[in-house]
PDB file of C-alpha atoms in Angstrom:
ATOM      1  CA  MET Q   1      -9.127  -0.010  -2.636  1.00  0.00           C
ATOM      2  CA  SER Q   2      -9.384  -1.762  -6.015  1.00  0.00           C
ATOM      3  CA  SER Q   3     -11.629   0.916  -7.555  1.00  0.00           C
ATOM      4  CA  MET Q   4      -9.285   3.810  -6.767  1.00  0.00           C
ATOM      5  CA  GLU Q   5      -6.708   5.121  -9.212  1.00  0.00           C
ATOM      6  CA  ILE Q   6      -3.861   7.573  -8.813  1.00  0.00           C
ATOM      7  CA  LEU Q   7      -2.922   9.603 -11.884  1.00  0.00           C
ATOM      8  CA  ALA Q   8       0.606  10.964 -12.326  1.00  0.00           C
ATOM      9  CA  PRO Q   9       1.045  13.249 -15.344  1.00  0.00           C
ATOM     10  CA  THR Q  10       4.767  12.568 -15.893  1.00  0.00           C
ATOM     11  CA  PHE Q  11       7.196   9.762 -15.268  1.00  0.00           C
ATOM     12  CA  LEU Q  12       8.899  11.812 -12.533  1.00  0.00           C
ATOM     13  CA  GLU Q  13       5.636  12.083 -10.600  1.00  0.00           C
ATOM     14  CA  TYR Q  14       4.885   8.404 -11.279  1.00  0.00           C
ATOM     15  CA  TRP Q  15       8.338   7.444  -9.958  1.00  0.00           C
ATOM     16  CA  ALA Q  16       7.816   9.520  -6.797  1.00  0.00           C
ATOM     17  CA  VAL Q  17       4.548   7.753  -5.940  1.00  0.00           C
ATOM     18  CA  ARG Q  18       6.101   4.357  -6.645  1.00  0.00           C
ATOM     19  CA  CYS Q  19       8.939   5.214  -4.233  1.00  0.00           C
ATOM     20  CA  MET Q  20       6.519   6.120  -1.452  1.00  0.00           C
ATOM     21  CA  ARG Q  21       3.771   3.558  -2.029  1.00  0.00           C
ATOM     22  CA  PRO Q  22       4.958   0.780  -4.397  1.00  0.00           C
ATOM     23  CA  LYS Q  23       1.673  -1.151  -4.564  1.00  0.00           C
ATOM     24  CA  VAL Q  24      -0.750   1.729  -5.008  1.00  0.00           C
ATOM     25  CA  PRO Q  25      -2.826   1.588  -8.245  1.00  0.00           C
ATOM     26  CA  ILE Q  26      -1.194   4.343 -10.276  1.00  0.00           C
ATOM     27  CA  ARG Q  27      -1.077   5.268 -13.937  1.00  0.00           C
ATOM     28  CA  CYS Q  28       1.375   7.539 -15.720  1.00  0.00           C
ATOM     29  CA  ALA Q  29      -1.404   9.446 -17.455  1.00  0.00           C
ATOM     30  CA  GLY Q  30       0.678  11.858 -19.512  1.00  0.00           C
ATOM     31  CA  LEU Q  31       0.385  15.616 -19.849  1.00  0.00           C
ATOM     32  CA  ARG Q  32      -3.287  16.562 -20.237  1.00  0.00           C
ATOM     33  CA  LEU Q  33      -4.112  12.899 -19.469  1.00  0.00           C
ATOM     34  CA  ALA Q  34      -2.994  11.881 -22.952  1.00  0.00           C
ATOM     35  CA  HIS Q  35      -2.517   8.227 -21.921  1.00  0.00           C
ATOM     36  CA  TRP Q  36      -5.524   7.844 -19.620  1.00  0.00           C
ATOM     37  CA  LYS Q  37      -8.464   5.721 -20.790  1.00  0.00           C
ATOM     38  CA  GLY Q  38     -11.021   6.592 -18.104  1.00  0.00           C
ATOM     39  CA  LEU Q  39     -12.782   4.834 -15.223  1.00  0.00           C
ATOM     40  CA  PRO Q  40     -16.361   3.909 -14.269  1.00  0.00           C
ATOM     41  CA  LYS Q  41     -18.450   6.744 -12.840  1.00  0.00           C
ATOM     42  CA  SER Q  42     -18.159   7.436  -9.089  1.00  0.00           C
ATOM     43  CA  SER Q  43     -14.642   5.965  -8.971  1.00  0.00           C
ATOM     44  CA  PRO Q  44     -12.230   7.884  -6.708  1.00  0.00           C
ATOM     45  CA  VAL Q  45      -9.291   9.417  -8.578  1.00  0.00           C
ATOM     46  CA  ILE Q  46      -6.422  11.401  -7.087  1.00  0.00           C
ATOM     47  CA  VAL Q  47      -4.075  13.399  -9.309  1.00  0.00           C
ATOM     48  CA  CYS Q  48      -0.636  13.663  -7.723  1.00  0.00           C
ATOM     49  CA  GLY Q  49       2.227  15.853  -8.843  1.00  0.00           C
ATOM     50  CA  LEU Q  50       3.467  19.395  -9.371  1.00  0.00           C
ATOM     51  CA  ALA Q  51       1.849  22.722 -10.262  1.00  0.00           C
ATOM     52  CA  GLY Q  52       2.727  26.324 -10.954  1.00  0.00           C
ATOM     53  CA  ALA Q  53       1.538  29.076  -8.610  1.00  0.00           C
ATOM     54  CA  LEU Q  54      -0.213  32.098 -10.062  1.00  0.00           C
ATOM     55  CA  SER Q  55       0.937  34.457  -7.308  1.00  0.00           C
ATOM     56  CA  SER Q  56       4.116  34.966  -5.309  1.00  0.00           C
ATOM     57  CA  HIS Q  57       2.010  34.439  -2.182  1.00  0.00           C
ATOM     58  CA  LEU Q  58       2.210  30.706  -2.892  1.00  0.00           C
ATOM     59  CA  ALA Q  59       5.845  29.740  -2.398  1.00  0.00           C
ATOM     60  CA  PRO Q  60       7.566  26.787  -4.072  1.00  0.00           C
ATOM     61  CA  GLY Q  61       7.181  23.716  -1.898  1.00  0.00           C
ATOM     62  CA  THR Q  62       3.660  24.597  -0.735  1.00  0.00           C
ATOM     63  CA  VAL Q  63       1.217  21.700  -0.839  1.00  0.00           C
ATOM     64  CA  LEU Q  64      -1.975  22.585  -2.702  1.00  0.00           C
ATOM     65  CA  ILE Q  65      -5.018  20.391  -2.077  1.00  0.00           C
ATOM     66  CA  PRO Q  66      -7.723  22.342  -3.903  1.00  0.00           C
ATOM     67  CA  GLU Q  67     -11.290  22.347  -2.699  1.00  0.00           C
ATOM     68  CA  ARG Q  68     -12.364  23.409  -6.184  1.00  0.00           C
ATOM     69  CA  VAL Q  69     -10.966  23.088  -9.688  1.00  0.00           C
ATOM     70  CA  GLY Q  70     -11.877  25.036 -12.807  1.00  0.00           C
ATOM     71  CA  LEU Q  71     -11.230  25.227 -16.526  1.00  0.00           C
ATOM     72  CA  THR Q  72     -10.374  28.199 -18.710  1.00  0.00           C
ATOM     73  CA  ASP Q  73     -13.945  28.203 -20.077  1.00  0.00           C
ATOM     74  CA  GLY Q  74     -15.155  29.367 -16.658  1.00  0.00           C
ATOM     75  CA  SER Q  75     -16.569  26.095 -15.337  1.00  0.00           C
ATOM     76  CA  ILE Q  76     -15.695  25.372 -11.710  1.00  0.00           C
ATOM     77  CA  ARG Q  77     -16.623  22.364  -9.600  1.00  0.00           C
ATOM     78  CA  CYS Q  78     -15.881  21.034  -6.155  1.00  0.00           C
ATOM     79  CA  CYS Q  79     -13.449  18.236  -5.497  1.00  0.00           C
ATOM     80  CA  ASP Q  80     -14.652  15.305  -3.393  1.00  0.00           C
ATOM     81  CA  PRO Q  81     -14.966  16.742   0.164  1.00  0.00           C
ATOM     82  CA  MET Q  82     -13.996  13.532   1.951  1.00  0.00           C
ATOM     83  CA  LEU Q  83     -10.895  12.952  -0.170  1.00  0.00           C
ATOM     84  CA  VAL Q  84      -9.890  16.589   0.297  1.00  0.00           C
ATOM     85  CA  GLN Q  85     -10.364  16.336   4.067  1.00  0.00           C
ATOM     86  CA  ILE Q  86      -8.152  13.249   4.300  1.00  0.00           C
ATOM     87  CA  LEU Q  87      -5.386  14.737   2.167  1.00  0.00           C
ATOM     88  CA  VAL Q  88      -5.477  18.013   4.103  1.00  0.00           C
ATOM     89  CA  ALA Q  89      -5.129  16.039   7.348  1.00  0.00           C
ATOM     90  CA  ALA Q  90      -2.131  14.218   5.864  1.00  0.00           C
ATOM     91  CA  ALA Q  91      -0.377  17.456   4.912  1.00  0.00           C
ATOM     92  CA  GLN Q  92      -1.057  18.869   8.370  1.00  0.00           C
ATOM     93  CA  MET Q  93       0.368  15.755  10.035  1.00  0.00           C
ATOM     94  CA  LEU Q  94       3.541  16.262   8.000  1.00  0.00           C
ATOM     95  CA  HIS Q  95       3.667  19.939   9.085  1.00  0.00           C
ATOM     96  CA  LEU Q  96       3.835  21.160   5.492  1.00  0.00           C
ATOM     97  CA  ARG Q  97       2.771  24.548   4.154  1.00  0.00           C
ATOM     98  CA  LEU Q  98      -0.754  24.023   2.885  1.00  0.00           C
ATOM     99  CA  ASP Q  99      -3.258  25.803   0.682  1.00  0.00           C
ATOM    100  CA  THR Q 100      -6.746  24.725  -0.403  1.00  0.00           C
ATOM    101  CA  GLY Q 101      -7.450  27.440  -2.972  1.00  0.00           C
ATOM    102  CA  THR Q 102      -8.979  26.922  -6.402  1.00  0.00           C
ATOM    103  CA  LEU Q 103      -6.865  25.145  -9.017  1.00  0.00           C
ATOM    104  CA  LEU Q 104      -6.984  26.094 -12.702  1.00  0.00           C
ATOM    105  CA  THR Q 105      -6.561  23.425 -15.356  1.00  0.00           C
ATOM    106  CA  ALA Q 106      -5.191  25.030 -18.519  1.00  0.00           C
ATOM    107  CA  GLN Q 107      -4.232  23.784 -21.970  1.00  0.00           C
ATOM    108  CA  SER Q 108      -0.604  24.761 -21.505  1.00  0.00           C
ATOM    109  CA  LEU Q 109       1.809  26.049 -18.884  1.00  0.00           C
ATOM    110  CA  ILE Q 110       0.747  29.357 -17.354  1.00  0.00           C
ATOM    111  CA  VAL Q 111       3.797  31.615 -17.208  1.00  0.00           C
ATOM    112  CA  GLY Q 112       4.691  35.303 -17.243  1.00  0.00           C
ATOM    113  CA  GLN Q 113       1.900  37.876 -17.118  1.00  0.00           C
ATOM    114  CA  GLU Q 114      -0.750  35.183 -17.615  1.00  0.00           C
ATOM    115  CA  ARG Q 115      -0.205  34.100 -14.030  1.00  0.00           C
ATOM    116  CA  HIS Q 116      -1.493  37.434 -12.731  1.00  0.00           C
ATOM    117  CA  VAL Q 117      -4.485  37.376 -15.105  1.00  0.00           C
ATOM    118  CA  TRP Q 118      -5.717  34.029 -13.778  1.00  0.00           C
ATOM    119  CA  TYR Q 119      -4.877  34.890 -10.178  1.00  0.00           C
ATOM    120  CA  GLN Q 120      -7.148  37.927 -10.498  1.00  0.00           C
ATOM    121  CA  ARG Q 121      -9.921  35.528 -11.564  1.00  0.00           C
ATOM    122  CA  GLY Q 122      -9.671  33.616  -8.304  1.00  0.00           C
ATOM    123  CA  PHE Q 123      -7.224  30.800  -9.037  1.00  0.00           C
ATOM    124  CA  VAL Q 124      -4.118  30.189  -6.937  1.00  0.00           C
ATOM    125  CA  ALA Q 125      -2.249  27.674  -9.120  1.00  0.00           C
ATOM    126  CA  ALA Q 126      -2.454  25.868 -12.450  1.00  0.00           C
ATOM    127  CA  ASP Q 127      -2.023  22.366 -13.808  1.00  0.00           C
ATOM    128  CA  MET Q 128      -2.998  20.690 -17.094  1.00  0.00           C
ATOM    129  CA  GLU Q 129      -4.867  17.618 -15.846  1.00  0.00           C
ATOM    130  CA  THR Q 130      -7.206  17.740 -12.836  1.00  0.00           C
ATOM    131  CA  GLY Q 131     -10.027  19.732 -14.405  1.00  0.00           C
ATOM    132  CA  LEU Q 132     -10.184  17.356 -17.371  1.00  0.00           C
ATOM    133  CA  LEU Q 133     -11.793  14.830 -15.011  1.00  0.00           C
ATOM    134  CA  LEU Q 134     -14.739  17.075 -14.187  1.00  0.00           C
ATOM    135  CA  ASP Q 135     -17.169  15.693 -16.758  1.00  0.00           C
ATOM    136  CA  HIS Q 136     -16.463  12.010 -16.115  1.00  0.00           C
ATOM    137  CA  GLY Q 137     -18.663  11.631 -13.022  1.00  0.00           C
ATOM    138  CA  LEU Q 138     -15.685  10.746 -10.838  1.00  0.00           C
ATOM    139  CA  ARG Q 139     -14.853  11.569  -7.236  1.00  0.00           C
ATOM    140  CA  ILE Q 140     -11.724  13.616  -7.731  1.00  0.00           C
ATOM    141  CA  ALA Q 141      -9.032  15.158  -5.579  1.00  0.00           C
ATOM    142  CA  SER Q 142      -5.624  16.579  -6.364  1.00  0.00           C
ATOM    143  CA  ILE Q 143      -2.317  16.887  -4.545  1.00  0.00           C
ATOM    144  CA  ARG Q 144      -0.083  19.454  -6.170  1.00  0.00           C
ATOM    145  CA  VAL Q 145       3.176  20.757  -4.774  1.00  0.00           C
ATOM    146  CA  ILE Q 146       4.112  24.184  -6.073  1.00  0.00           C
ATOM    147  CA  LEU Q 147       7.241  24.053  -8.226  1.00  0.00           C
ATOM    148  CA  ASP Q 148       7.323  27.553  -9.718  1.00  0.00           C
ATOM    149  CA  ASN Q 149       5.697  30.942  -9.192  1.00  0.00           C
ATOM    150  CA  PRO Q 150       6.098  34.475 -10.617  1.00  0.00           C
ATOM    151  CA  GLU Q 151       9.413  34.867  -8.797  1.00  0.00           C
ATOM    152  CA  HIS Q 152      10.640  31.509 -10.135  1.00  0.00           C
ATOM    153  CA  ASP Q 153       9.175  31.603 -13.637  1.00  0.00           C
ATOM    154  CA  ILE Q 154       9.915  28.839 -16.141  1.00  0.00           C
ATOM    155  CA  SER Q 155       9.987  28.658 -19.914  1.00  0.00           C
ATOM    156  CA  LEU Q 156       7.237  27.214 -22.086  1.00  0.00           C
ATOM    157  CA  ASP Q 157       9.993  25.248 -23.807  1.00  0.00           C
ATOM    158  CA  TRP Q 158       9.795  22.677 -21.010  1.00  0.00           C
ATOM    159  CA  LEU Q 159       6.742  21.292 -22.802  1.00  0.00           C
ATOM    160  CA  HIS Q 160       9.161  20.337 -25.595  1.00  0.00           C
ATOM    161  CA  PRO Q 161      12.394  19.152 -23.911  1.00  0.00           C
ATOM    162  CA  LEU Q 162      14.341  18.977 -27.182  1.00  0.00           C
ATOM    163  CA  LYS Q 163      14.034  22.755 -27.474  1.00  0.00           C
ATOM    164  CA  VAL Q 164      15.705  23.110 -24.105  1.00  0.00           C
ATOM    165  CA  LEU Q 165      18.817  21.389 -25.434  1.00  0.00           C
ATOM    166  CA  LEU Q 166      19.057  24.084 -28.095  1.00  0.00           C
ATOM    167  CA  ARG Q 167      18.868  26.971 -25.625  1.00  0.00           C
ATOM    168  CA  PRO Q 168      21.999  27.403 -23.469  1.00  0.00           C
ATOM    169  CA  SER Q 169      20.230  30.293 -21.715  1.00  0.00           C
ATOM    170  CA  LEU Q 170      18.012  27.742 -19.959  1.00  0.00           C
ATOM    171  CA  ARG Q 171      20.942  25.932 -18.382  1.00  0.00           C
ATOM    172  CA  GLU Q 172      20.498  27.588 -14.965  1.00  0.00           C
ATOM    173  CA  GLU Q 173      16.773  26.871 -15.081  1.00  0.00           C
ATOM    174  CA  PHE Q 174      17.538  23.249 -15.980  1.00  0.00           C
ATOM    175  CA  PHE Q 175      19.763  22.766 -12.935  1.00  0.00           C
ATOM    176  CA  TRP Q 176      17.211  24.400 -10.649  1.00  0.00           C
ATOM    177  CA  LEU Q 177      14.411  22.180 -11.944  1.00  0.00           C
ATOM    178  CA  SER Q 178      16.624  19.097 -11.777  1.00  0.00           C
ATOM    179  CA  HIS Q 179      17.156  19.768  -8.087  1.00  0.00           C
ATOM    180  CA  MET Q 180      13.693  20.922  -7.022  1.00  0.00           C
ATOM    181  CA  ALA Q 181      11.264  18.927  -9.184  1.00  0.00           C
ATOM    182  CA  PRO Q 182      12.180  15.459  -7.788  1.00  0.00           C
ATOM    183  CA  ARG Q 183      12.154  16.832  -4.248  1.00  0.00           C
ATOM    184  CA  TYR Q 184       8.698  18.329  -4.628  1.00  0.00           C
ATOM    185  CA  ALA Q 185       7.312  15.323  -6.502  1.00  0.00           C
ATOM    186  CA  LEU Q 186       8.368  13.168  -3.552  1.00  0.00           C
ATOM    187  CA  ARG Q 187       6.664  15.623  -1.196  1.00  0.00           C
ATOM    188  CA  ALA Q 188       3.377  15.239  -3.070  1.00  0.00           C
ATOM    189  CA  ALA Q 189       3.776  11.458  -2.973  1.00  0.00           C
ATOM    190  CA  ARG Q 190       4.463  11.561   0.756  1.00  0.00           C
ATOM    191  CA  VAL Q 191       1.199  13.416   1.371  1.00  0.00           C
ATOM    192  CA  LEU Q 192      -0.570  10.803  -0.737  1.00  0.00           C
ATOM    193  CA  LYS Q 193       0.982   7.948   1.240  1.00  0.00           C
ATOM    194  CA  VAL Q 194      -0.024   9.398   4.605  1.00  0.00           C
ATOM    195  CA  GLY Q 195      -3.496  10.206   3.293  1.00  0.00           C
ATOM    196  CA  LEU Q 196      -4.027   6.643   2.101  1.00  0.00           C
ATOM    197  CA  ASP Q 197      -2.807   5.340   5.448  1.00  0.00           C
ATOM    198  CA  LEU Q 198      -5.315   7.581   7.241  1.00  0.00           C
ATOM    199  CA  ALA Q 199      -8.278   6.755   5.025  1.00  0.00           C
ATOM    200  CA  PRO Q 200     -10.752   3.979   5.795  1.00  0.00           C
ATOM    201  CA  ASP Q 201     -11.007   1.416   2.985  1.00  0.00           C
ATOM    202  CA  SER Q 202     -14.709   2.206   2.612  1.00  0.00           C
ATOM    203  CA  ILE Q 203     -13.962   5.635   1.144  1.00  0.00           C
ATOM    204  CA  PHE Q 204     -12.477   4.050  -1.972  1.00  0.00           C
ATOM    205  CA  VAL Q 205     -15.375   1.705  -2.697  1.00  0.00           C
TER     206      VAL Q 205
END
């Protein structure tokens, strides 16, 4: 499995994967893959972490393993079918709520009315990383557990944590995220662990 890499956007998601599978090749890639240097073409890459749903139909805690991923410029491509199949099987073995709808990769958090706009365009959830891999010639897949949705909206200030400290009104949101985000990050990592256990080594070569 030496050619495979797991990408975790934040330290929380990196920590969760390390807890579940300590020796897996993983990189804390940063938001929008700010710290990722790339891989040779045809390498398998799995992005593992959290996402925001674009509709209330996708409840927090749902595991999203998208069959397709798109960007805000309208480009949409398929994820690697074999990787998707293995990760879907892992989520099913764990008896978790599962969705395979299209994932949007955006430049920032999608919140408020924007969620509905992108849902109407065929996307079920949004992240800021997976779609950035589309033009690198890689075999990509993504495991995203839904953290928030229109009924559990979050503030854009979470992109700049220092702002949160200056806004007492976000205290309730802070406690909710502090409780749910680690739990859901571990859920994504658990799906990854089971998927890697199910997969033949040849799929990562």
